[in-house]
Structure formats: C-alpha cells, structure tokens
Short mmCIF file of C-alpha atoms in Angstrom, two decimals:
data_model
loop_
_atom_site.label_atom_id
_atom_site.label_comp_id
_atom_site.label_asym_id
_atom_site.label_seq_id
_atom_site.Cartn_x
_atom_site.Cartn_y
_atom_site.Cartn_z
CA MET A 99 -111.21 64.43 -0.32
CA PRO A 100 -109.01 61.66 -1.70
CA LEU A 101 -106.33 60.11 0.44
CA SER A 102 -102.77 59.39 -0.57
CA TRP A 103 -102.39 55.74 0.33
CA THR A 104 -98.74 56.32 1.11
CA SER A 105 -99.87 58.21 4.21
CA VAL A 106 -100.32 56.55 7.56
CA VAL A 107 -103.98 56.87 8.49
CA THR A 108 -105.74 56.04 11.73
CA LEU A 109 -109.46 55.84 11.10
CA ILE A 110 -111.48 57.46 13.88
CA SER A 111 -114.70 57.74 11.87
CA LEU A 112 -115.72 57.84 8.24
CA SER A 113 -118.36 60.27 7.12
CA VAL A 114 -118.85 61.79 3.70
CA PRO A 115 -120.03 65.40 3.53
CA GLN A 116 -123.76 65.81 3.88
CA LEU A 117 -126.23 67.63 1.70
CA GLY A 118 -129.31 68.37 3.77
CA ASN A 119 -131.39 65.58 5.28
CA PHE A 120 -131.03 62.29 3.45
CA PRO A 121 -133.08 59.30 4.65
CA PRO A 122 -130.84 56.36 5.56
CA SER A 123 -133.15 53.99 3.67
CA ASN A 124 -132.70 55.89 0.40
CA ILE A 125 -129.56 54.41 -1.15
CA HIS A 126 -127.88 56.42 -3.91
CA PRO A 127 -129.19 54.71 -7.06
CA GLN A 128 -126.30 56.08 -9.06
CA ALA A 129 -123.93 54.08 -6.91
CA GLY A 130 -125.74 50.98 -8.09
CA PHE A 131 -126.91 49.71 -4.72
CA SER A 132 -130.42 48.87 -3.59
CA LYS A 133 -131.40 48.06 -0.02
CA ALA A 134 -131.07 44.35 -0.62
CA SER A 135 -127.59 44.67 -2.10
CA THR A 136 -126.00 45.90 1.13
CA VAL A 137 -125.35 42.31 2.23
CA SER A 138 -122.43 41.72 -0.11
CA ALA A 139 -121.25 43.38 -3.29
CA ALA A 140 -118.00 44.14 -5.06
CA CYS A 141 -116.73 47.72 -4.67
CA GLU A 142 -119.11 48.28 -1.77
CA CYS A 143 -116.53 50.38 0.09
CA GLY A 144 -115.30 52.48 -2.80
CA TYR A 145 -112.94 52.90 -5.72
CA SER A 146 -109.20 53.32 -6.06
CA THR A 147 -107.72 55.45 -8.83
CA HIS A 148 -104.17 56.61 -9.40
CA ALA A 149 -102.57 59.71 -10.84
CA ILE A 150 -100.69 58.52 -13.90
CA ASN A 151 -98.08 61.27 -13.69
CA THR A 152 -97.20 60.52 -10.03
CA ASN A 153 -98.67 57.04 -9.46
CA GLN A 154 -100.30 58.42 -6.31
CA LYS A 155 -103.41 56.48 -5.37
CA GLU A 156 -106.69 58.12 -4.43
CA PHE A 157 -109.82 56.73 -2.82
CA TYR A 158 -113.44 57.63 -3.62
CA THR A 159 -116.71 56.38 -2.20
CA ASP A 160 -119.20 56.87 -5.04
CA VAL A 161 -119.59 56.00 -8.71
CA LEU A 162 -121.61 57.09 -11.71
CA GLU A 163 -121.11 55.05 -14.87
CA SER A 164 -123.08 55.39 -18.11
CA ASP A 165 -122.65 53.00 -21.04
CA PHE A 166 -124.13 55.04 -23.88
CA LEU A 167 -123.19 52.43 -26.50
CA ARG A 168 -125.93 50.18 -25.15
CA LEU A 169 -128.49 52.77 -24.04
CA LYS A 170 -131.63 52.43 -26.16
CA ASP A 171 -133.99 54.84 -24.42
CA PHE A 172 -132.68 58.00 -22.80
CA ASN A 173 -135.70 58.14 -20.48
CA ALA A 174 -134.91 54.64 -19.17
CA GLN A 175 -131.82 55.87 -17.33
CA THR A 176 -131.90 57.91 -14.12
CA ASP A 177 -128.52 59.63 -13.99
CA TRP A 178 -128.87 62.37 -16.62
CA ASP A 179 -131.40 65.01 -17.62
CA ARG A 180 -131.70 66.81 -20.94
CA GLN A 181 -131.27 70.54 -20.46
CA VAL A 182 -133.99 72.58 -22.19
CA TRP A 183 -133.59 76.36 -22.18
CA ASP A 184 -132.96 79.44 -24.30
CA VAL A 185 -130.38 82.16 -23.84
CA PRO A 186 -130.15 85.31 -26.00
CA PRO A 187 -126.96 86.43 -27.75
CA VAL A 188 -124.21 87.43 -25.31
CA GLY A 189 -121.13 89.53 -26.10
CA SER A 190 -119.95 89.04 -29.67
CA ALA A 191 -122.32 86.13 -30.34
CA LYS A 192 -124.47 86.57 -33.44
CA TRP A 193 -127.23 84.29 -32.19
CA GLY A 194 -128.50 82.84 -28.96
CA ARG A 195 -128.62 79.20 -27.92
CA ASN A 196 -131.65 76.96 -27.79
CA ASN A 197 -131.00 73.70 -25.99
CA THR A 198 -133.65 71.22 -27.09
CA ALA A 199 -134.50 67.69 -26.00
CA ALA A 200 -134.69 66.65 -29.66
CA ASN A 201 -130.99 67.40 -30.14
CA VAL A 202 -130.01 64.73 -27.59
CA ARG A 203 -130.46 61.26 -29.10
CA THR A 204 -129.52 57.70 -28.25
CA ASN A 205 -127.86 55.59 -30.95
CA PRO A 206 -126.96 52.18 -29.52
CA GLY A 207 -124.59 49.90 -31.36
CA THR A 208 -125.87 47.26 -33.75
CA PRO A 209 -125.39 43.54 -33.06
CA ALA A 210 -122.74 43.49 -35.79
CA ALA A 211 -120.96 46.37 -34.02
CA GLU A 212 -120.61 48.20 -37.34
CA GLY A 213 -122.18 51.42 -36.11
CA GLY A 214 -125.28 52.75 -34.43
CA VAL A 215 -128.82 51.72 -35.27
CA GLU A 216 -129.45 55.24 -36.58
CA GLY A 217 -126.24 55.28 -38.60
CA ASN A 218 -122.99 57.10 -37.76
CA ASP A 219 -120.97 55.97 -34.77
CA PRO A 220 -122.86 54.49 -31.82
CA GLY A 221 -123.29 56.39 -28.56
CA LEU A 222 -125.18 59.29 -27.11
CA GLN A 223 -125.43 61.92 -29.85
CA ILE A 224 -125.68 65.64 -29.14
CA TRP A 225 -126.52 67.68 -32.22
CA VAL A 226 -126.16 71.29 -33.35
CA SER A 227 -128.57 72.29 -36.11
CA SER A 228 -127.27 73.88 -39.30
CA GLY A 229 -128.16 77.09 -41.10
CA ALA A 230 -129.38 80.50 -40.00
CA PRO A 231 -131.67 79.81 -37.04
CA GLU A 232 -135.34 80.70 -36.94
CA GLY A 233 -136.13 82.91 -33.99
CA GLY A 234 -132.51 83.92 -33.52
CA ASN A 235 -131.29 80.93 -31.48
CA ILE A 236 -129.23 77.99 -32.76
CA ALA A 237 -130.67 74.62 -31.75
CA SER A 238 -128.12 72.79 -29.60
CA GLY A 239 -128.06 70.05 -26.96
CA GLU A 240 -126.87 69.42 -23.43
CA VAL A 241 -127.31 66.88 -20.63
CA ALA A 242 -126.49 67.23 -16.94
CA THR A 243 -126.16 64.76 -14.12
CA ARG A 244 -128.93 64.71 -11.56
CA ARG A 245 -126.25 64.41 -8.94
CA ARG A 246 -124.73 67.76 -8.04
CA ASP A 247 -122.98 66.59 -4.90
CA MET A 248 -119.64 65.56 -6.46
CA LEU A 249 -116.69 66.88 -4.46
CA TYR A 250 -113.30 65.72 -5.86
CA GLY A 251 -112.93 62.72 -8.09
CA SER A 252 -111.73 61.18 -11.34
CA PHE A 253 -114.01 61.92 -14.30
CA ARG A 254 -113.70 60.24 -17.71
CA ALA A 255 -115.61 60.25 -21.00
CA GLY A 256 -115.28 58.47 -24.32
CA ILE A 257 -115.85 61.16 -26.96
CA LYS A 258 -115.83 61.43 -30.75
CA TYR A 259 -116.12 65.04 -31.82
CA THR A 260 -117.81 66.41 -34.93
CA GLY A 261 -116.00 67.12 -38.17
CA GLU A 262 -118.35 69.98 -39.07
CA SER A 263 -116.83 73.41 -38.47
CA GLY A 264 -118.77 75.91 -36.38
CA THR A 265 -119.52 74.30 -33.01
CA CYS A 266 -118.18 73.98 -29.48
CA GLY A 267 -118.35 70.68 -27.63
CA ALA A 268 -117.60 70.13 -23.96
CA PHE A 269 -117.26 67.58 -21.17
CA PHE A 270 -117.13 69.49 -17.91
CA TRP A 271 -117.84 69.78 -14.20
CA VAL A 272 -119.46 72.84 -12.64
CA SER A 273 -120.29 74.01 -9.15
CA ARG A 274 -123.89 73.26 -8.28
CA HIS A 275 -124.41 77.01 -7.86
CA LYS A 276 -123.61 77.41 -11.53
CA PHE A 277 -126.21 74.93 -12.74
CA LYS A 278 -129.11 76.33 -14.71
CA ILE A 279 -132.35 75.71 -12.85
CA ILE A 280 -134.74 73.47 -14.76
CA PRO A 281 -137.57 73.77 -15.76
CA PHE A 282 -136.31 77.04 -17.13
CA ASP A 283 -139.71 78.42 -18.12
CA LEU A 284 -140.49 78.86 -14.43
CA LEU A 285 -137.86 81.56 -14.16
CA GLU A 286 -138.06 85.24 -14.99
CA ALA A 287 -136.83 86.48 -18.35
CA ASN A 288 -133.03 86.63 -18.65
CA SER A 289 -132.62 84.90 -15.28
CA PHE A 290 -130.04 82.66 -16.94
CA HIS A 291 -127.45 85.28 -16.10
CA GLN A 292 -128.60 85.47 -12.50
CA GLN A 293 -128.18 81.71 -12.12
CA PHE A 294 -124.73 81.58 -13.72
CA ASP A 295 -121.89 81.26 -11.21
CA ASP A 296 -118.67 81.53 -13.22
CA ARG A 297 -116.31 80.79 -10.36
CA ALA A 298 -116.09 77.01 -10.36
CA GLU A 299 -115.74 74.99 -13.56
CA ILE A 300 -113.40 72.33 -14.97
CA ASP A 301 -113.66 71.99 -18.76
CA VAL A 302 -112.50 69.85 -21.63
CA GLU A 303 -113.62 71.76 -24.74
CA PHE A 304 -113.42 71.32 -28.50
CA LEU A 305 -113.75 73.93 -31.26
CA SER A 306 -114.46 72.28 -34.58
CA LYS A 307 -113.21 75.33 -36.50
CA LEU A 308 -109.69 74.38 -35.40
CA TYR A 309 -109.83 71.08 -37.25
CA VAL A 310 -110.28 72.71 -40.65
CA ASP A 311 -106.49 72.60 -40.48
CA PRO A 312 -105.62 68.87 -40.67
CA ALA A 313 -102.47 69.49 -38.62
CA ASN A 314 -104.33 71.06 -35.69
CA THR A 315 -105.05 68.60 -32.87
CA ASP A 316 -105.67 71.12 -30.07
CA ILE A 317 -108.27 70.66 -27.38
CA LEU A 318 -108.95 73.42 -24.86
CA LEU A 319 -108.40 72.77 -21.17
CA VAL A 320 -110.11 75.48 -19.14
CA ILE A 321 -110.61 76.19 -15.44
CA HIS A 322 -113.06 78.87 -14.30
CA ALA A 323 -112.03 80.31 -10.96
CA PRO A 324 -112.44 83.47 -8.85
CA PRO A 325 -111.16 86.63 -10.57
CA GLU A 326 -108.06 86.90 -8.38
CA VAL A 327 -106.58 83.92 -10.28
CA PRO A 328 -105.07 85.11 -13.59
CA THR A 329 -107.14 83.85 -16.51
CA SER A 330 -104.00 83.29 -18.56
CA GLU A 331 -102.95 80.61 -16.09
CA LEU A 332 -106.25 78.71 -16.43
CA PHE A 333 -106.60 78.39 -20.21
CA ARG A 334 -104.47 75.85 -22.02
CA PRO A 335 -104.80 74.97 -25.73
CA THR A 336 -103.23 71.51 -25.82
CA PRO A 337 -102.29 69.32 -28.81
CA VAL A 338 -103.33 65.73 -28.21
CA GLY A 339 -101.53 64.23 -31.20
CA PHE A 340 -104.67 62.88 -32.90
CA ARG A 341 -107.72 64.36 -34.59
CA PRO A 342 -110.60 64.45 -32.04
CA SER A 343 -113.11 64.06 -34.90
CA VAL A 344 -111.63 60.72 -35.98
CA GLY A 345 -112.63 57.91 -33.65
CA TYR A 346 -113.31 57.75 -29.93
CA HIS A 347 -110.77 58.84 -27.34
CA GLU A 348 -110.97 59.04 -23.57
CA TYR A 349 -110.70 62.49 -22.01
CA ARG A 350 -110.19 62.59 -18.26
CA PHE A 351 -109.65 65.05 -15.46
CA ASP A 352 -108.71 64.20 -11.89
CA TRP A 353 -109.73 66.80 -9.31
CA THR A 354 -108.17 66.72 -5.85
CA PRO A 355 -107.98 69.46 -3.20
CA ASP A 356 -104.49 70.31 -4.47
CA SER A 357 -104.71 70.10 -8.25
CA ILE A 358 -106.60 69.43 -11.47
CA THR A 359 -104.90 67.03 -13.87
CA TYR A 360 -106.01 66.37 -17.45
CA TYR A 361 -105.35 63.27 -19.53
CA ALA A 362 -106.13 62.02 -23.05
CA ASP A 363 -106.07 58.23 -23.42
CA SER A 364 -104.20 58.24 -20.08
CA LYS A 365 -101.42 60.51 -21.38
CA LEU A 366 -100.77 63.57 -19.23
CA MET A 367 -101.93 66.80 -20.87
CA TRP A 368 -101.75 69.42 -18.11
CA GLU A 369 -101.69 69.78 -14.35
CA SER A 370 -102.83 72.98 -12.64
CA LYS A 371 -102.54 73.82 -8.98
CA LEU A 372 -104.40 77.12 -9.48
CA GLY A 373 -108.15 77.68 -9.47
CA VAL A 374 -108.97 74.36 -7.77
CA PRO A 375 -112.69 74.34 -6.79
CA THR A 376 -113.77 73.61 -3.23
CA ARG A 377 -117.51 73.31 -3.78
CA ALA A 378 -119.58 70.34 -4.87
CA GLY A 379 -121.20 70.14 -8.29
CA GLY A 380 -122.01 67.88 -11.22
CA LEU A 381 -121.15 66.94 -14.79
CA LEU A 382 -122.44 68.22 -18.12
CA LEU A 383 -122.05 67.11 -21.75
CA SER A 384 -122.70 69.89 -24.23
CA HIS A 385 -122.61 70.70 -27.95
CA TRP A 386 -123.59 74.17 -29.11
CA SER A 387 -123.00 77.17 -31.34
CA ASN A 388 -123.86 80.87 -31.16
CA GLY A 389 -121.92 82.32 -34.08
CA ASP A 390 -119.30 83.96 -31.88
CA PRO A 391 -116.29 84.55 -34.19
CA GLY A 392 -113.97 84.42 -31.20
CA TRP A 393 -115.15 81.00 -30.09
CA SER A 394 -117.63 78.63 -31.73
CA ASN A 395 -118.15 80.39 -35.08
CA GLY A 396 -121.12 78.78 -36.81
CA PRO A 397 -123.73 77.72 -37.18
CA PRO A 398 -122.37 74.65 -39.03
CA ALA A 399 -123.13 74.25 -42.73
CA LYS A 400 -124.53 70.77 -42.00
CA ASP A 401 -126.22 69.37 -38.91
CA ALA A 402 -123.31 68.45 -36.62
CA HIS A 403 -123.20 65.66 -34.06
CA MET A 404 -120.69 64.57 -31.45
CA GLU A 405 -120.86 61.19 -29.74
CA PHE A 406 -120.26 60.01 -26.19
CA SER A 407 -119.61 56.29 -25.72
CA TYR A 408 -119.44 56.42 -21.92
CA VAL A 409 -118.98 58.54 -18.84
CA LYS A 410 -117.25 57.17 -15.75
CA ALA A 411 -117.08 59.19 -12.55
CA TYR A 412 -115.48 58.08 -9.26
CA PHE A 413 -115.93 60.71 -6.59
CA ASN A 414 -116.68 61.74 -3.03
CA THR A 415 -119.97 63.33 -2.13
CA THR A 416 -121.49 66.04 0.02
CA ALA A 417 -124.63 63.93 0.40
CA SER A 418 -125.46 61.96 3.53
CA ASP A 419 -123.16 59.08 4.42
CA ALA A 420 -126.08 56.90 5.53
CA ASP A 421 -125.99 54.74 2.40
CA TYR A 422 -122.24 54.31 2.66
CA LYS A 423 -122.54 53.07 6.22
CA LEU A 424 -125.07 50.49 5.10
CA ARG A 425 -123.09 49.57 2.03
CA CYS A 426 -119.56 49.26 3.39
CA ARG A 427 -119.97 46.44 5.90
CA ASP A 428 -116.61 44.72 5.55
CA PRO A 429 -113.82 46.99 4.27
CA GLN A 430 -111.29 44.15 4.64
CA LYS A 431 -112.91 42.04 1.91
CA PRO A 432 -110.57 41.57 -1.08
CA ASP A 433 -113.05 43.27 -3.44
CA ALA A 434 -114.44 45.86 -1.02
CA VAL A 435 -112.47 48.60 -2.79
CA CYS A 436 -112.15 48.22 -6.56
CA THR A 437 -109.20 49.44 -8.58
CA VAL A 438 -110.25 51.57 -11.55
CA PRO A 439 -108.27 50.61 -14.68
CA ASP A 440 -106.73 53.26 -16.91
CA GLN A 441 -107.78 53.57 -20.56
CA THR A 442 -104.34 53.59 -22.16
CA SER A 443 -105.52 53.35 -25.78
CA PRO A 444 -108.44 54.81 -27.73
CA PRO A 445 -111.65 53.09 -26.57
CA ASP A 446 -112.99 50.85 -29.33
CA PRO A 447 -116.82 50.90 -29.52
CA ARG A 448 -116.72 47.37 -30.96
CA LYS A 449 -115.17 46.07 -27.77
CA SER A 450 -116.35 46.17 -24.19
CA THR A 451 -114.93 48.58 -21.65
CA THR A 452 -114.71 48.01 -17.91
CA PHE A 453 -117.61 49.14 -15.75
CA LEU A 454 -117.38 48.57 -12.00
CA SER A 455 -120.86 49.57 -10.84
CA PRO A 456 -123.30 46.68 -10.28
CA ASN A 457 -125.53 47.78 -13.16
CA LYS A 458 -122.49 47.95 -15.48
CA GLY A 459 -123.34 51.38 -16.78
CA LEU A 460 -126.90 50.52 -17.83
CA PRO A 461 -130.24 51.60 -16.33
CA GLY A 462 -131.11 49.68 -13.21
CA GLY A 463 -131.82 49.97 -9.52
CA PRO A 464 -134.36 52.21 -7.83
CA ALA A 465 -135.61 55.44 -9.38
CA ALA A 466 -133.20 58.32 -9.01
CA ALA A 467 -133.87 61.36 -6.93
CA ALA A 468 -131.87 64.53 -7.21
CA PRO A 469 -130.13 65.50 -3.96
CA ALA A 470 -131.83 68.21 -1.96
CA PRO A 471 -130.45 71.75 -2.24
CA ALA A 472 -127.94 72.90 0.32
CA SER A 473 -125.73 75.82 1.18
CA PRO A 474 -122.23 76.01 -0.37
CA ALA A 475 -119.64 73.62 1.02
CA PRO A 476 -116.72 75.43 2.66
CA PRO A 477 -113.11 74.63 1.78
CA ASP A 478 -111.85 71.17 2.67
CA ALA A 479 -111.67 70.48 6.37
CA GLY A 480 -110.08 67.05 6.50
CA PRO A 481 -109.25 63.89 4.58
CA MET A 482 -111.48 61.14 3.30
CA VAL A 483 -109.78 57.89 4.19
CA ASP A 484 -109.58 54.41 2.78
CA PRO A 485 -111.92 52.30 4.95
CA ARG A 486 -109.40 49.46 4.91
CA ALA A 487 -107.05 51.57 7.01
CA ASP A 488 -108.80 50.43 10.18
CA PRO A 489 -110.04 46.84 10.70
CA ALA A 490 -112.71 48.15 13.06
CA GLY A 491 -114.77 49.25 10.05
CA PRO A 492 -115.83 52.49 8.46
CA VAL A 493 -118.03 53.96 11.16
CA SER A 494 -117.16 55.00 14.69
CA ASP A 495 -119.66 54.68 17.51
CA LYS A 496 -118.05 57.53 19.40
CA LYS A 497 -120.70 60.05 20.39
CA LYS A 498 -120.04 63.51 18.98
CA GLU A 499 -120.77 66.75 20.78
CA VAL A 500 -123.35 69.05 19.20
CA THR A 501 -121.64 72.15 17.82
CA PRO A 502 -122.14 75.39 19.75
CA ASP A 503 -120.89 77.59 16.91
CA ALA A 504 -121.85 75.91 13.58
CA THR A 505 -118.36 74.44 13.07
CA CYS A 506 -117.95 70.71 12.60
CA GLY A 507 -115.22 68.10 12.64
CA GLY A 508 -111.66 69.07 13.35
CA GLU A 509 -109.96 68.22 16.62
CA LYS A 510 -113.11 68.89 18.63
CA GLY A 511 -115.21 66.57 16.49
CA TYR A 512 -118.38 68.64 16.70
CA THR A 513 -121.51 67.57 14.81
CA CYS A 514 -124.35 69.74 13.50
CA LEU A 515 -126.88 66.95 13.93
CA GLY A 516 -129.34 67.81 16.68
CA GLY A 517 -128.11 71.39 16.93
CA ASP A 518 -129.59 74.77 16.09
CA HIS A 519 -127.46 75.37 12.98
CA GLY A 520 -128.95 72.81 10.59
CA ASP A 521 -127.91 69.26 9.73
CA CYS A 522 -125.40 70.58 7.23
CA CYS A 523 -122.00 69.13 7.97
CA SER A 524 -120.19 65.89 8.53
CA SER A 525 -117.48 64.94 10.97
CA TYR A 526 -115.04 66.51 8.51
CA GLY A 527 -116.55 69.98 8.67
CA PHE A 528 -118.61 70.12 5.46
#
C-alpha cells in the first residue's frame, strides 16, 4: 500500500506481502537487480510517484519497465508472455477470438528515427486480422506480464491506437484470479469461462469505431468490481481532446487502497473511489475483435495494428520481501528512492524517455520466473512505508510470534512463518 509522505511514520519493520515461498537468493529480475547489484544501485529502496490532482506522494518498492521502441526480439525479454488461446462467440458477438503469437510483433525504431524497421510507427505491434475469419474466430493479439503479484501502483503506457474501424484495444490490470491459464490447450473445452474472474479489473480501452467521427476523442475508462457496485458508476466514456489514432500518448492509472485515478499525458481524466480492487494481479496489452455490434464491431476491413512504445509500472508486491531486504541496504542514500517523472506531453518516439530501472527498459538480468501461485490476498491490513522514514533501515530484527489463528501483522505482529497455516502473509497481514 502506498504511503502519503505527509503522514508521520515510525518504521517498526518493512515487509512486502508474500506470495508463497520465495528463495532469498532469487532476486526479482523485473526489478532489474541481480545478486551482485545489491551492493549499491540507484532506486534500490523504491520509487516515488505523486498524484497530479492532489500532489500527494506515494511510495512503491518494485518496478517493471519495457522500452518497446528498442526491443528487437520479443523472446529476448523476460517480463511479458504472448497469450495464445481461443474463445468461442459470447453474447452478441458474431465471431470468437483467436489470440495468436504471430499477431504480436516487435518493430524497433530505425537509426534515423523515421519509423520502425518494418514500417509504420515503431514499438510493440498488436494486430487484428481483417476479413471474415476462417474457423469462426478473428485473429487477435495479447501479451501479459509474468508478474501477477502487483498490489497498488502507478501504471503507464505509451500507446498509438489503430485508425481502422472494428477493433477494441486495451491497457489494463486484472486480478491474478482472472488471468487465463496458459498453455490453454491443457485445459478442458470452454474452461475459459471457468477461469474468468470478472470482479477485479482496471481498464483503459479504445473502440476504433468511435473515431470514424473525426470529432470523437473518447476513450473508455472501466472498472470491473463485485456486483454490489453499480456498473453505471464504473464506466466512463471520456474525451481526451486528441485523436488516439494520431501519434503516441501516455495513458496512466494510479491505484491506491482508496481510489483509482486515470490520466492522459498527465492530465486528470477521472477518479473513482468505488470498485477499488484489493487483490494482486498483473498487466495486459490487448487488441481484438469479435464482431459484437455493441462493442468492437468488426472485423476491420484492413489488418489493424496498435503500437505500444513503453510500459512503466511502479508498484508494491505480494511476493516475498527477501530481495527487497537485500536490495535496500541504505535508505538514507540520496538516490535510494527515485522520483518518477510525469509525462506531461505526448511521448515522442524520436526522443528518449526516462527509465529508472538498471536495465533501462531493455532485456537484461537473470532469467525471469513467474511467481508461484498463492491464495487470494485479503483486504489491506496496513501501510507500506517509505524506508527513509527510519534511519535504522528497512528491516526490523524484532522476533515475531508465530500466529495461532492464521492472522498476521496488526498490533500483535504475528507471523505465519514457521506456523501451521502456511507461509502466506507478511507483517502487514497479507
């Protein structure tokens, strides 16, 4: 959970929520740290962001940054997986969806910065195939982060949407219980619906049919929440004042325990205090069509592509805090916590953007491993704090009592470690 730096905080211990057993020697590769890099590194204790509408600062421990403008080989990076699965028509959809690996393509910028090596704008391209589909499913594309342990954070993407009518594009976060299980061919027929948890999702979506009207600049801001929250309060068509299909723009959502706030090029679009998720999950980038007249329409008359120039995620985690303890050795160093700059103008693919992770958004570090599965995280049980709040450092040596009742943290400070209830929670109760 992020901390308001205007609060007075006394640091007793710092522990990020755990996700199963995580070997202390296995440093999160997505955070950009190897074992040798724990001696000294910028941002080793975390990242500071601020809410533009309130100027309230937040603190996060982990980072995932992807510079798709310079990515030559998708298989060289370790943060994202192509999603490959089929789903039949649902509801009023005319066709099903067929997510294919071939519809996710890298297109790095040329040395002259005049476009991508494959033509069009540079970046990660996700395509939707044109025409009536063979076999009844429209070929589409999607990628998902390997990390599904993201609990609160600031999530940003540089996106140029397609100008071809008949598709839906999305940059979104979902609860890990909503993720489709891959490889999908190992599941029973139609098990897609059994794996789909529609209760926790934060979306930025685009419908290209809207932009047939040159005056329409709407994007769709959507929150999926439990049914007791009125749907009408969680769906917000929002004009951004520019055409999403013309040039790159940064779309961002900040997720705290109290609210979800959306921005476009750092301009406030919408803040919702309803439907705020409390479970961990991960990010997806998607471009698809199923012919639904009430949503995507399609398929497009021509093959349609949308581009992603980067994704930047600064977040807290339900994974083990062992790597953070090794990484954050001196929280009082001037560069121990890095300030994340705001993208206040459309990101220009011909110019560099700021990356704070040691690998600067490119492949590097040890091979990635997806976090082990775990049970759902309960609602927030306490704050994550800025490690600089206590000169003693980020980790307390105070011995914690093993929980007698599966609760953790709180005033009693119980731990699950060494108990009979599983090593499933941190000192903050997750």
